[in-house]
Amino acid sequence: MPVNLAAPDPAALLPVPGVELGIASAGIKKPGRKDILVMRLAHDSEVVGVFTQNRFCAAPVTVCKEHLHGGRDDDAGGIRALVVNTGNANAGTGEDGLRRARETCAALADKLGFKAEQVLPFSTGVILEPLPHDKIVAALPDAIADLKPANWAEAAQAIMTTDIVAKAATRKVALNGRDFALTGIAKGSGMIHPNMATMLSFVATDAPVSCEALEAILRYAVNKSFNCITVDGDTSTNDSCILVATGVTDAPVLMDDGDPRFNTLRDAVTELMIQLAQAIVRDGEGATKFMEIRVEGGRDEAECKQIAYAIAKSPLVKTAFFASDPNLGRILAAVGYAGVADLDVDRVKLWLGNVLVAENGGRSPGYQEAEGARVMAAPEINVRLYLGRGDAIATVWTCDFSYEYVKINAEYRT
Amino acid sequence: MPVNLAAPDPAALLPVPGVELGIASAGIKKPGRKDILVMRLAHDSEVVGVFTQNRFCAAPVTVCKEHLHGGRDDDAGGIRALVVNTGNANAGTGEDGLRRARETCAALADKLGFKAEQVLPFSTGVILEPLPHDKIVAALPDAIADLKPANWAEAAQAIMTTDIVAKAATRKVALNGRDFALTGIAKGSGMIHPNMATMLSFVATDAPVSCEALEAILRYAVNKSFNCITVDGDTSTNDSCILVATGVTDAPVLMDDGDPRFNTLRDAVTELMIQLAQAIVRDGEGATKFMEIRVEGGRDEAECKQIAYAIAKSPLVKTAFFASDPNLGRILAAVGYAGVADLDVDRVKLWLGNVLVAENGGRSPGYQEAEGARVMAAPEINVRLYLGRGDAIATVWTCDFSYEYVKINAEYRT
């Protein structure tokens, strides 16, 4: 069951002026399940994205990259719609998969009066199966008929696969005394070890932002959020994270990071994406615990993240957390093999919650195992490591490794 | 249960002239369990070793490195004895751990008439607990009284921890028409992702070999054996692999790789170590399947191994193998995120057993899932990948990921 994660309250999710969402059933995997999402964006919206680094990237990722390179000044006229399906990833499908993704875009563009290049496609689900794009195309009219701004919660539902809980977040951002909406959704539960983006996430604001500024905000926010989580260490073929700024306002456009509004918006997007990224971990396959791994005192952020991920990915650490066992040796072993070749282990300090458990290359003299066990018994656990080499910090979020993870992944598809 | 792995037949294990083994009960973790092994080596034996790259390396690893640097011409007189305990790893124990390891060596040396520097210590078991070296020292007389050449099977038993089956291998090596014995033992089942050596392995021959030639043989053999296996991706703090050449013979010493006997001995050691390394995987924690992952057609061995390990370590691949599910997408996803940045996925071919399952970036047109399922149903599965970039090859062995793995590691210590 998800760890401290409730489904979003539909009434609390702020509509974003310039964004309409419509859902429908295409019957891709299960008849009757809402498995198609269409998003229509206002004219002149800016849209930026980051995508998986997996070499076997899915056909829709390739098509997204082709369609995105332009921006609103592109001859094609800028991105105006997104189409998302669950139940089939359209990954490992070669040339035929690209054709099916492009035909889906063309069909939606035709119905909405745009060009095919103004549509971005997204798919999630089983890999290596041909995308049933005819079913998707047949369901587009229902999705279009359903388009409305207040559909974020339904959209979060429609993009779920093995997710148990829908994931959405929302907030108001005040820029120069004017309020803008910032709302986003995400999906993901397994094959989660994002590398430049997570499974699928769509975030939108009506703030007016230039393409360059929006790109800078997205890269900053993803690096602090979706690129800081892992469930099973497997980087998906379909990871995509999209940030939209509709600019449906008469406020002046935020052009670059010299604008005093830049940091405010950047930090709001970052906080919202952290909330969505953490929701993915809380709903990680088989998760019973949520762990924050914070590594401090490194030479640079990269080595802090490297060590934090070694801990977060270790099956031995994750099974010990599942068992609420303060097995410090497994954490230190992971620190030791993380690949920081000149790490002086005698300077390393380790805390579970607020309890100092290890220092000087071994167990802390004052440590009582009962105190460690008390920390480990909670559903949320903070692990803090000090390296004693510098001032850099990185934080990674992960979940434990349970019988249920094995069950879900041994039974998926069957 | 171990996959196709039987306990060694004690009568079949060749004694190695110049090596005596003695076991005893020190009561480190469980009363009555044989948990101490002493090996006594003939005067002028050559002893070489490789050890874990984990920065949190255990105290005995540090002491081994100090004692090994000399060789038989060292002032100290060369290595004459090994002492191994299970039940406690003496890792993450700081200065106090080093002191306890050195005192154990000194006690054994005193009883056998050697110097402390002529003894190598090894420990395996729980991390971060103080080594009860007084118990070990008290048990040394029993182990010494038990010293005899025909004790290899009992020694393999004594070094087990979560291992279900004892691991030993043996063969005769003919060098210039003279037969020499080559016998080895190993232990390991979890925290297995060796990096320069596996958990614990001791291999000995009576062939006469120079220190330099023996080093070269060990590095070659480890790279093709223990450095090609993974159970859970966790590199242990205590990995140690020791190769002994007693040279109890009047045959001339094998000085270097110019000697025609070099390749014969090197290949025999390599084959024996592959057998031991595979035994560790067959007895991997919770294993129900044994997998060979062979990657061909790479630019160099390193990238082949990198991709093979990405497949072998993926929890999603390992749970699919547990379920006998030919989930090709998970294998291809792991290939894609392995970190070979310019991999052309359209050139990749994938076989399960002899069945070509993927090519040209997607499923092979002739592939029938029933054929893949037939391969996956067997307890031993070969995965073969062709990269189409060059002539390099690497092979890695691993096991599946079962409920039992989680159970073993959630319950260990408790």
Coordinates of N, CA, C and O in Angstrom, one line a residue, chain B residues 243-388:
Chain B
L243 N 45.1 -17.5 -3.8 CA 45.6 -18.6 -4.6 C 47.0 -18.9 -4.0 O 47.8 -18.1 -3.8
V244 N 47.2 -20.2 -3.7 CA 48.4 -20.7 -3.1 C 49.1 -21.7 -4.0 O 48.4 -22.5 -4.7
A245 N 50.4 -21.6 -4.2 CA 51.2 -22.6 -4.9 C 52.3 -23.0 -3.9 O 53.2 -22.3 -3.5
T246 N 52.1 -24.3 -3.4 CA 53.1 -24.7 -2.4 C 54.4 -25.1 -3.0 O 55.4 -25.1 -2.3
G247 N 54.4 -25.6 -4.2 CA 55.7 -26.0 -4.9 C 56.4 -27.1 -4.1 O 57.6 -27.2 -4.1
V248 N 55.6 -28.0 -3.5 CA 56.2 -29.2 -2.8 C 56.5 -30.2 -3.9 O 55.7 -31.1 -4.2
T249 N 57.6 -30.1 -4.6 CA 57.9 -30.9 -5.8 C 59.4 -30.6 -6.1 O 59.9 -29.6 -5.7
D250 N 60.0 -31.4 -6.9 CA 61.3 -31.1 -7.4 C 61.3 -30.6 -8.8 O 62.3 -30.4 -9.4
A251 N 60.1 -30.3 -9.3 CA 60.0 -29.8 -10.7 C 60.5 -28.3 -10.6 O 60.4 -27.6 -9.6
P252 N 61.0 -27.8 -11.8 CA 61.5 -26.4 -11.8 C 60.3 -25.4 -11.6 O 59.2 -25.7 -12.1
V253 N 60.7 -24.3 -11.0 CA 59.7 -23.3 -10.8 C 59.2 -22.6 -12.1 O 60.0 -22.3 -12.9
L254 N 57.9 -22.4 -12.2 CA 57.3 -21.7 -13.3 C 57.5 -20.2 -13.1 O 56.8 -19.7 -12.2
M255 N 58.4 -19.6 -13.8 CA 58.8 -18.3 -13.4 C 57.8 -17.2 -14.0 O 57.5 -16.2 -13.4
D256 N 57.4 -17.3 -15.3 CA 56.6 -16.3 -15.9 C 55.9 -16.8 -17.1 O 55.9 -18.0 -17.4
D257 N 55.2 -15.9 -17.8 CA 54.3 -16.4 -18.9 C 55.1 -16.8 -20.1 O 54.4 -17.3 -21.1
G258 N 56.4 -16.8 -20.1 CA 57.2 -17.4 -21.2 C 57.3 -18.9 -21.0 O 57.6 -19.6 -22.0
D259 N 57.0 -19.4 -19.9 CA 57.1 -20.8 -19.6 C 55.9 -21.5 -20.3 O 54.7 -21.0 -20.1
P260 N 56.1 -22.6 -21.1 CA 54.9 -23.2 -21.8 C 53.9 -23.7 -20.8 O 52.7 -23.9 -21.2
R261 N 54.2 -23.9 -19.5 CA 53.2 -24.5 -18.6 C 52.3 -23.3 -18.1 O 51.2 -23.6 -17.5
F262 N 52.7 -22.1 -18.3 CA 51.9 -21.0 -17.8 C 50.4 -21.0 -18.2 O 49.5 -21.0 -17.4
N263 N 50.2 -21.1 -19.6 CA 48.8 -21.1 -20.1 C 48.0 -22.3 -19.6 O 46.8 -22.1 -19.3
T264 N 48.7 -23.4 -19.5 CA 47.9 -24.6 -19.0 C 47.4 -24.4 -17.6 O 46.3 -24.7 -17.3
L265 N 48.3 -23.9 -16.7 CA 47.9 -23.7 -15.3 C 46.9 -22.6 -15.2 O 45.9 -22.7 -14.5
R266 N 47.2 -21.5 -16.0 CA 46.2 -20.4 -16.0 C 44.8 -20.8 -16.3 O 43.9 -20.5 -15.7
D267 N 44.7 -21.6 -17.4 CA 43.4 -22.0 -17.8 C 42.8 -23.0 -16.8 O 41.5 -22.9 -16.6
A268 N 43.6 -23.8 -16.2 CA 43.0 -24.7 -15.2 C 42.5 -24.0 -14.0 O 41.4 -24.2 -13.5
V269 N 43.3 -23.0 -13.6 CA 42.8 -22.2 -12.4 C 41.5 -21.4 -12.8 O 40.6 -21.3 -12.0
T270 N 41.5 -20.9 -14.0 CA 40.3 -20.1 -14.5 C 39.1 -21.0 -14.5 O 38.0 -20.6 -14.0
E271 N 39.2 -22.2 -15.1 CA 38.1 -23.1 -15.1 C 37.6 -23.5 -13.7 O 36.4 -23.5 -13.5
L272 N 38.5 -23.7 -12.8 CA 38.2 -24.1 -11.5 C 37.4 -22.9 -10.8 O 36.4 -23.1 -10.1
M273 N 38.0 -21.7 -11.0 CA 37.3 -20.6 -10.4 C 36.0 -20.3 -11.0 O 35.1 -19.8 -10.3
I274 N 35.8 -20.5 -12.3 CA 34.5 -20.3 -12.9 C 33.5 -21.3 -12.2 O 32.3 -21.0 -11.9
Q275 N 34.0 -22.5 -12.0 CA 33.1 -23.5 -11.3 C 32.7 -23.1 -9.9 O 31.5 -23.2 -9.6
L276 N 33.6 -22.5 -9.2 CA 33.3 -22.0 -7.8 C 32.4 -20.8 -7.9 O 31.4 -20.7 -7.1
A277 N 32.7 -19.9 -8.9 CA 31.9 -18.7 -9.0 C 30.4 -19.0 -9.4 O 29.5 -18.5 -8.8
Q278 N 30.3 -20.0 -10.3 CA 28.9 -20.4 -10.7 C 28.2 -21.1 -9.5 O 27.0 -20.9 -9.3
A279 N 29.0 -21.8 -8.7 CA 28.4 -22.4 -7.5 C 27.8 -21.4 -6.6 O 26.7 -21.6 -6.0
I280 N 28.5 -20.3 -6.4 CA 28.0 -19.2 -5.6 C 26.6 -18.7 -6.1 O 25.7 -18.4 -5.4
V281 N 26.6 -18.5 -7.4 CA 25.3 -18.0 -8.0 C 24.2 -19.1 -7.9 O 23.1 -18.7 -7.6
R282 N 24.5 -20.3 -8.2 CA 23.5 -21.4 -8.0 C 23.0 -21.5 -6.6 O 21.8 -21.9 -6.4
D283 N 23.8 -21.0 -5.7 CA 23.3 -21.0 -4.3 C 23.0 -19.6 -3.8 O 23.0 -19.3 -2.7
G284 N 22.8 -18.7 -4.8 CA 22.4 -17.3 -4.5 C 21.2 -17.3 -3.6 O 20.3 -18.2 -3.7
E285 N 21.1 -16.3 -2.7 CA 20.0 -16.3 -1.8 C 18.6 -16.3 -2.5 O 18.3 -15.4 -3.3
G286 N 17.8 -17.3 -2.2 CA 16.5 -17.4 -2.8 C 16.5 -17.9 -4.2 O 15.4 -17.9 -4.9
A287 N 17.6 -18.2 -4.8 CA 17.7 -18.5 -6.2 C 16.8 -19.7 -6.6 O 16.8 -20.8 -5.9
T288 N 16.1 -19.6 -7.7 CA 15.3 -20.7 -8.3 C 15.8 -21.0 -9.7 O 15.4 -22.0 -10.3
K289 N 16.6 -20.0 -10.3 CA 17.0 -20.2 -11.7 C 18.5 -19.7 -11.8 O 18.9 -18.8 -11.0
F290 N 19.2 -20.3 -12.7 CA 20.6 -19.9 -13.0 C 20.6 -19.3 -14.4 O 20.2 -20.0 -15.3
M291 N 21.2 -18.1 -14.6 CA 21.2 -17.5 -15.9 C 22.6 -17.2 -16.3 O 23.4 -16.6 -15.5
E292 N 22.9 -17.5 -17.6 CA 24.1 -17.0 -18.2 C 23.7 -15.9 -19.1 O 22.9 -16.1 -20.0
I293 N 24.4 -14.7 -19.0 CA 24.1 -13.6 -19.9 C 25.4 -13.4 -20.7 O 26.4 -13.0 -20.1
R294 N 25.3 -13.6 -22.0 CA 26.5 -13.5 -22.8 C 26.2 -12.3 -23.8 O 25.2 -12.3 -24.5
V295 N 27.1 -11.3 -23.8 CA 27.0 -10.2 -24.7 C 28.1 -10.2 -25.7 O 29.3 -10.2 -25.3
E296 N 27.8 -10.3 -27.0 CA 28.8 -10.4 -28.0 C 28.7 -9.2 -29.0 O 27.7 -8.4 -29.0
G297 N 29.8 -9.0 -29.7 CA 29.8 -8.0 -30.8 C 29.9 -6.6 -30.2 O 29.5 -5.6 -30.8
G298 N 30.6 -6.4 -29.0 CA 30.8 -5.1 -28.5 C 32.2 -4.6 -28.9 O 33.0 -5.3 -29.5
R299 N 32.4 -3.3 -28.7 CA 33.7 -2.7 -29.0 C 34.8 -3.2 -28.2 O 35.9 -3.3 -28.6
D300 N 34.5 -3.4 -26.9 CA 35.5 -3.9 -25.9 C 34.7 -4.7 -24.9 O 33.5 -4.7 -24.7
E301 N 35.6 -5.5 -24.1 CA 35.0 -6.4 -23.1 C 34.2 -5.5 -22.0 O 33.2 -6.0 -21.5
A302 N 34.8 -4.3 -21.7 CA 34.2 -3.5 -20.7 C 32.7 -3.2 -21.0 O 31.8 -3.3 -20.1
E303 N 32.4 -2.8 -22.2 CA 31.0 -2.4 -22.5 C 30.1 -3.6 -22.6 O 29.0 -3.6 -22.2
C304 N 30.7 -4.8 -23.0 CA 29.9 -6.0 -23.0 C 29.5 -6.4 -21.6 O 28.4 -6.7 -21.3
K305 N 30.5 -6.3 -20.6 CA 30.3 -6.6 -19.3 C 29.3 -5.6 -18.6 O 28.4 -6.0 -17.8
Q306 N 29.4 -4.3 -19.0 CA 28.5 -3.3 -18.5 C 27.0 -3.6 -18.8 O 26.1 -3.5 -18.0
I307 N 26.8 -4.0 -20.0 CA 25.5 -4.3 -20.5 C 25.0 -5.6 -19.8 O 23.9 -5.7 -19.4
A308 N 25.9 -6.6 -19.8 CA 25.5 -7.9 -19.2 C 25.1 -7.7 -17.7 O 24.2 -8.3 -17.2
Y309 N 25.9 -6.9 -17.0 CA 25.6 -6.6 -15.6 C 24.3 -5.8 -15.4 O 23.5 -6.0 -14.5
A310 N 24.0 -4.9 -16.4 CA 22.7 -4.1 -16.3 C 21.6 -5.1 -16.3 O 20.6 -5.0 -15.6
I311 N 21.6 -6.1 -17.2 CA 20.6 -7.1 -17.3 C 20.6 -7.9 -16.0 O 19.5 -8.2 -15.4
A312 N 21.8 -8.4 -15.6 CA 21.9 -9.3 -14.5 C 21.4 -8.7 -13.2 O 21.1 -9.4 -12.3
K313 N 21.5 -7.4 -13.1 CA 21.2 -6.7 -11.8 C 19.8 -6.2 -11.7 O 19.3 -5.8 -10.7
S314 N 19.1 -6.1 -12.9 CA 17.8 -5.5 -12.9 C 16.8 -6.3 -12.1 O 16.5 -7.4 -12.4
P315 N 16.2 -5.7 -11.0 CA 15.2 -6.4 -10.3 C 14.0 -6.8 -11.2 O 13.4 -7.8 -10.9
L316 N 13.7 -6.0 -12.2 CA 12.6 -6.3 -13.1 C 12.9 -7.5 -13.9 O 12.0 -8.4 -14.1
V317 N 14.1 -7.6 -14.4 CA 14.5 -8.8 -15.2 C 14.5 -10.0 -14.3 O 14.0 -11.1 -14.6
K318 N 15.1 -9.9 -13.1 CA 15.2 -11.0 -12.2 C 13.9 -11.5 -11.7 O 13.7 -12.7 -11.5
T319 N 12.9 -10.6 -11.4 CA 11.6 -11.1 -11.0 C 10.9 -11.8 -12.2 O 10.1 -12.7 -12.0
A320 N 11.1 -11.3 -13.4 CA 10.5 -11.9 -14.6 C 11.0 -13.3 -14.8 O 10.3 -14.3 -15.1
F321 N 12.4 -13.5 -14.6 CA 12.9 -14.9 -14.7 C 12.4 -15.8 -13.6 O 12.1 -16.9 -13.8
F322 N 12.2 -15.2 -12.4 CA 11.6 -16.0 -11.3 C 10.2 -16.5 -11.7 O 9.8 -17.6 -11.5
A323 N 9.5 -15.7 -12.5 CA 8.1 -16.0 -12.9 C 8.1 -16.8 -14.2 O 7.1 -17.1 -14.7
S324 N 9.3 -17.1 -14.7 CA 9.4 -17.8 -16.0 C 8.7 -17.1 -17.1 O 8.1 -17.6 -18.1
D325 N 8.7 -15.7 -17.0 CA 8.0 -14.9 -18.0 C 9.0 -14.3 -19.0 O 9.9 -13.6 -18.6
P326 N 8.8 -14.6 -20.3 CA 9.7 -14.1 -21.3 C 9.4 -12.6 -21.6 O 9.0 -12.2 -22.7
N327 N 9.7 -11.8 -20.6 CA 9.3 -10.4 -20.6 C 10.5 -9.6 -21.3 O 11.4 -9.0 -20.6
L328 N 10.6 -9.7 -22.6 CA 11.7 -9.2 -23.4 C 11.9 -7.7 -23.2 O 13.0 -7.2 -23.2
G329 N 10.8 -7.0 -23.0 CA 10.9 -5.5 -22.9 C 11.8 -5.1 -21.7 O 12.5 -4.2 -21.8
R330 N 11.7 -5.9 -20.6 CA 12.5 -5.6 -19.5 C 14.0 -5.8 -19.8 O 14.9 -5.0 -19.3
I331 N 14.3 -6.8 -20.5 CA 15.7 -7.0 -20.9 C 16.2 -5.9 -21.8 O 17.3 -5.3 -21.6
L332 N 15.4 -5.5 -22.8 CA 15.8 -4.5 -23.7 C 15.9 -3.1 -23.0 O 16.8 -2.3 -23.2
A333 N 15.0 -2.9 -22.0 CA 15.1 -1.6 -21.3 C 16.4 -1.6 -20.5 O 17.1 -0.5 -20.5
A334 N 16.9 -2.7 -19.9 CA 18.1 -2.7 -19.2 C 19.3 -2.5 -20.1 O 20.2 -1.8 -19.8
V335 N 19.2 -3.1 -21.3 CA 20.3 -2.8 -22.3 C 20.3 -1.3 -22.6 O 21.4 -0.7 -22.7
G336 N 19.2 -0.7 -22.7 CA 19.1 0.7 -23.1 C 19.6 1.6 -22.0 O 20.1 2.7 -22.3
Y337 N 19.5 1.3 -20.8 CA 20.0 2.2 -19.7 C 21.4 1.8 -19.2 O 21.8 2.4 -18.2
A338 N 22.0 0.8 -19.8 CA 23.3 0.3 -19.3 C 24.4 1.4 -19.3 O 25.4 1.2 -18.7
G339 N 24.2 2.4 -20.1 CA 25.2 3.5 -20.1 C 26.1 3.5 -21.3 O 27.1 4.2 -21.3
V340 N 25.8 2.7 -22.3 CA 26.6 2.7 -23.6 C 25.9 3.8 -24.5 O 24.9 3.5 -25.1
A341 N 26.4 5.0 -24.4 CA 25.7 6.1 -24.9 C 25.4 6.1 -26.4 O 24.3 6.6 -26.8
D342 N 26.3 5.5 -27.2 CA 26.1 5.6 -28.7 C 25.6 4.2 -29.2 O 25.8 4.0 -30.4
L343 N 25.0 3.4 -28.4 CA 24.5 2.1 -28.8 C 23.4 2.3 -29.9 O 22.5 3.1 -29.6
D344 N 23.5 1.6 -31.0 CA 22.5 1.7 -32.0 C 21.6 0.5 -31.8 O 21.9 -0.6 -32.1
V345 N 20.4 0.8 -31.2 CA 19.5 -0.3 -30.8 C 19.0 -1.1 -32.0 O 18.5 -2.2 -31.9
D346 N 19.0 -0.5 -33.2 CA 18.5 -1.2 -34.4 C 19.4 -2.3 -34.8 O 19.0 -3.2 -35.6
R347 N 20.7 -2.3 -34.3 CA 21.6 -3.4 -34.6 C 21.6 -4.5 -33.6 O 22.2 -5.6 -33.8
V348 N 20.9 -4.3 -32.5 CA 20.9 -5.3 -31.4 C 20.0 -6.5 -31.7 O 18.9 -6.4 -32.3
K349 N 20.6 -7.7 -31.4 CA 19.8 -8.9 -31.6 C 19.8 -9.6 -30.2 O 20.8 -9.6 -29.5
L350 N 18.7 -10.2 -29.9 CA 18.5 -10.9 -28.6 C 18.0 -12.3 -28.7 O 17.0 -12.5 -29.5
W351 N 18.7 -13.2 -28.1 CA 18.2 -14.6 -28.1 C 17.9 -15.1 -26.7 O 18.6 -14.8 -25.7
L352 N 16.8 -15.8 -26.5 CA 16.6 -16.6 -25.3 C 16.9 -18.0 -25.6 O 16.2 -18.6 -26.5
G353 N 17.9 -18.6 -25.0 CA 18.3 -20.0 -25.5 C 18.7 -19.8 -27.0 O 19.4 -18.9 -27.3
N354 N 18.1 -20.7 -27.8 CA 18.4 -20.6 -29.3 C 17.3 -19.8 -30.0 O 17.4 -19.8 -31.3
V355 N 16.4 -19.2 -29.3 CA 15.3 -18.5 -30.0 C 15.6 -17.0 -30.2 O 15.9 -16.3 -29.2
L356 N 15.7 -16.6 -31.4 CA 15.9 -15.2 -31.7 C 14.6 -14.4 -31.4 O 13.5 -14.7 -32.0
V357 N 14.6 -13.5 -30.4 CA 13.4 -12.9 -29.9 C 13.3 -11.4 -30.3 O 12.2 -10.9 -30.4
A358 N 14.4 -10.7 -30.5 CA 14.3 -9.3 -30.8 C 15.4 -9.0 -31.8 O 16.5 -9.5 -31.7
E359 N 15.1 -8.0 -32.7 CA 16.1 -7.5 -33.7 C 15.5 -6.2 -34.3 O 14.3 -6.0 -34.1
N360 N 16.3 -5.4 -34.9 CA 15.8 -4.2 -35.6 C 15.0 -3.3 -34.6 O 14.0 -2.7 -35.0
G361 N 15.4 -3.3 -33.4 CA 14.8 -2.3 -32.4 C 13.4 -2.8 -31.9 O 12.7 -2.1 -31.2
G362 N 13.1 -4.1 -32.2 CA 11.8 -4.6 -31.7 C 11.7 -6.1 -31.7 O 12.7 -6.8 -31.9
R363 N 10.5 -6.6 -31.6 CA 10.3 -8.0 -31.5 C 10.7 -8.6 -32.9 O 10.4 -8.0 -33.9
S364 N 11.3 -9.8 -32.9 CA 11.6 -10.5 -34.1 C 10.3 -11.0 -34.8 O 9.5 -11.5 -34.1
P365 N 10.2 -10.8 -36.1 CA 8.9 -11.1 -36.8 C 8.5 -12.6 -36.6 O 7.3 -12.9 -36.4
G366 N 9.5 -13.5 -36.6 CA 9.2 -14.9 -36.5 C 9.0 -15.4 -35.1 O 8.7 -16.6 -34.8
Y367 N 9.1 -14.5 -34.1 CA 9.1 -15.0 -32.7 C 7.7 -15.4 -32.2 O 6.8 -14.6 -32.4
Q368 N 7.6 -16.5 -31.6 CA 6.4 -17.0 -31.0 C 6.6 -17.0 -29.5 O 7.5 -17.6 -29.0
E369 N 5.7 -16.4 -28.7 CA 5.9 -16.3 -27.3 C 6.0 -17.6 -26.6 O 6.7 -17.8 -25.6
A370 N 5.3 -18.6 -27.2 CA 5.3 -20.0 -26.6 C 6.8 -20.5 -26.6 O 7.2 -21.3 -25.7
E371 N 7.6 -20.2 -27.6 CA 8.9 -20.6 -27.7 C 9.8 -20.0 -26.6 O 10.6 -20.6 -26.0
G372 N 9.6 -18.7 -26.4 CA 10.3 -18.0 -25.3 C 9.9 -18.6 -24.0 O 10.7 -18.8 -23.1
A373 N 8.6 -18.8 -23.8 CA 8.1 -19.4 -22.5 C 8.7 -20.8 -22.2 O 9.0 -21.1 -21.1
R374 N 8.9 -21.5 -23.3 CA 9.6 -22.9 -23.2 C 11.0 -22.7 -22.6 O 11.4 -23.4 -21.7
V375 N 11.8 -21.8 -23.2 CA 13.1 -21.5 -22.7 C 13.1 -21.1 -21.2 O 13.9 -21.6 -20.4
M376 N 12.2 -20.2 -20.9 CA 12.1 -19.6 -19.6 C 11.7 -20.6 -18.5 O 12.0 -20.4 -17.3
A377 N 11.0 -21.7 -18.9 CA 10.5 -22.6 -17.9 C 11.7 -23.5 -17.3 O 11.5 -24.1 -16.3
A378 N 12.8 -23.5 -18.0 CA 13.9 -24.4 -17.5 C 14.6 -23.7 -16.3 O 14.6 -22.5 -16.2
P379 N 15.3 -24.5 -15.5 CA 16.0 -23.9 -14.4 C 17.3 -23.2 -14.8 O 17.9 -22.5 -14.0
E380 N 17.8 -23.5 -16.0 CA 19.0 -22.8 -16.5 C 18.7 -22.1 -17.8 O 18.2 -22.8 -18.7
I381 N 19.0 -20.9 -17.8 CA 18.5 -20.1 -19.0 C 19.7 -19.3 -19.6 O 20.5 -18.6 -18.8
N382 N 19.9 -19.4 -20.9 CA 21.0 -18.6 -21.5 C 20.3 -17.4 -22.2 O 19.4 -17.6 -23.0
V383 N 20.9 -16.2 -21.9 CA 20.5 -15.0 -22.6 C 21.7 -14.6 -23.5 O 22.8 -14.5 -23.0
R384 N 21.4 -14.4 -24.8 CA 22.6 -14.0 -25.6 C 22.2 -12.7 -26.4 O 21.1 -12.6 -26.9
L385 N 23.1 -11.7 -26.4 CA 22.8 -10.4 -27.0 C 23.9 -10.1 -27.9 O 25.1 -10.3 -27.6
Y386 N 23.6 -9.7 -29.1 CA 24.6 -9.3 -30.1 C 24.5 -7.8 -30.3 O 23.4 -7.2 -30.6
L387 N 25.6 -7.0 -30.2 CA 25.5 -5.6 -30.3 C 25.8 -5.0 -31.6 O 25.5 -3.9 -31.9
G388 N 26.5 -5.8 -32.5 CA 26.8 -5.3 -33.8 C 27.8 -4.1 -33.9 O 27.7 -3.3 -34.8

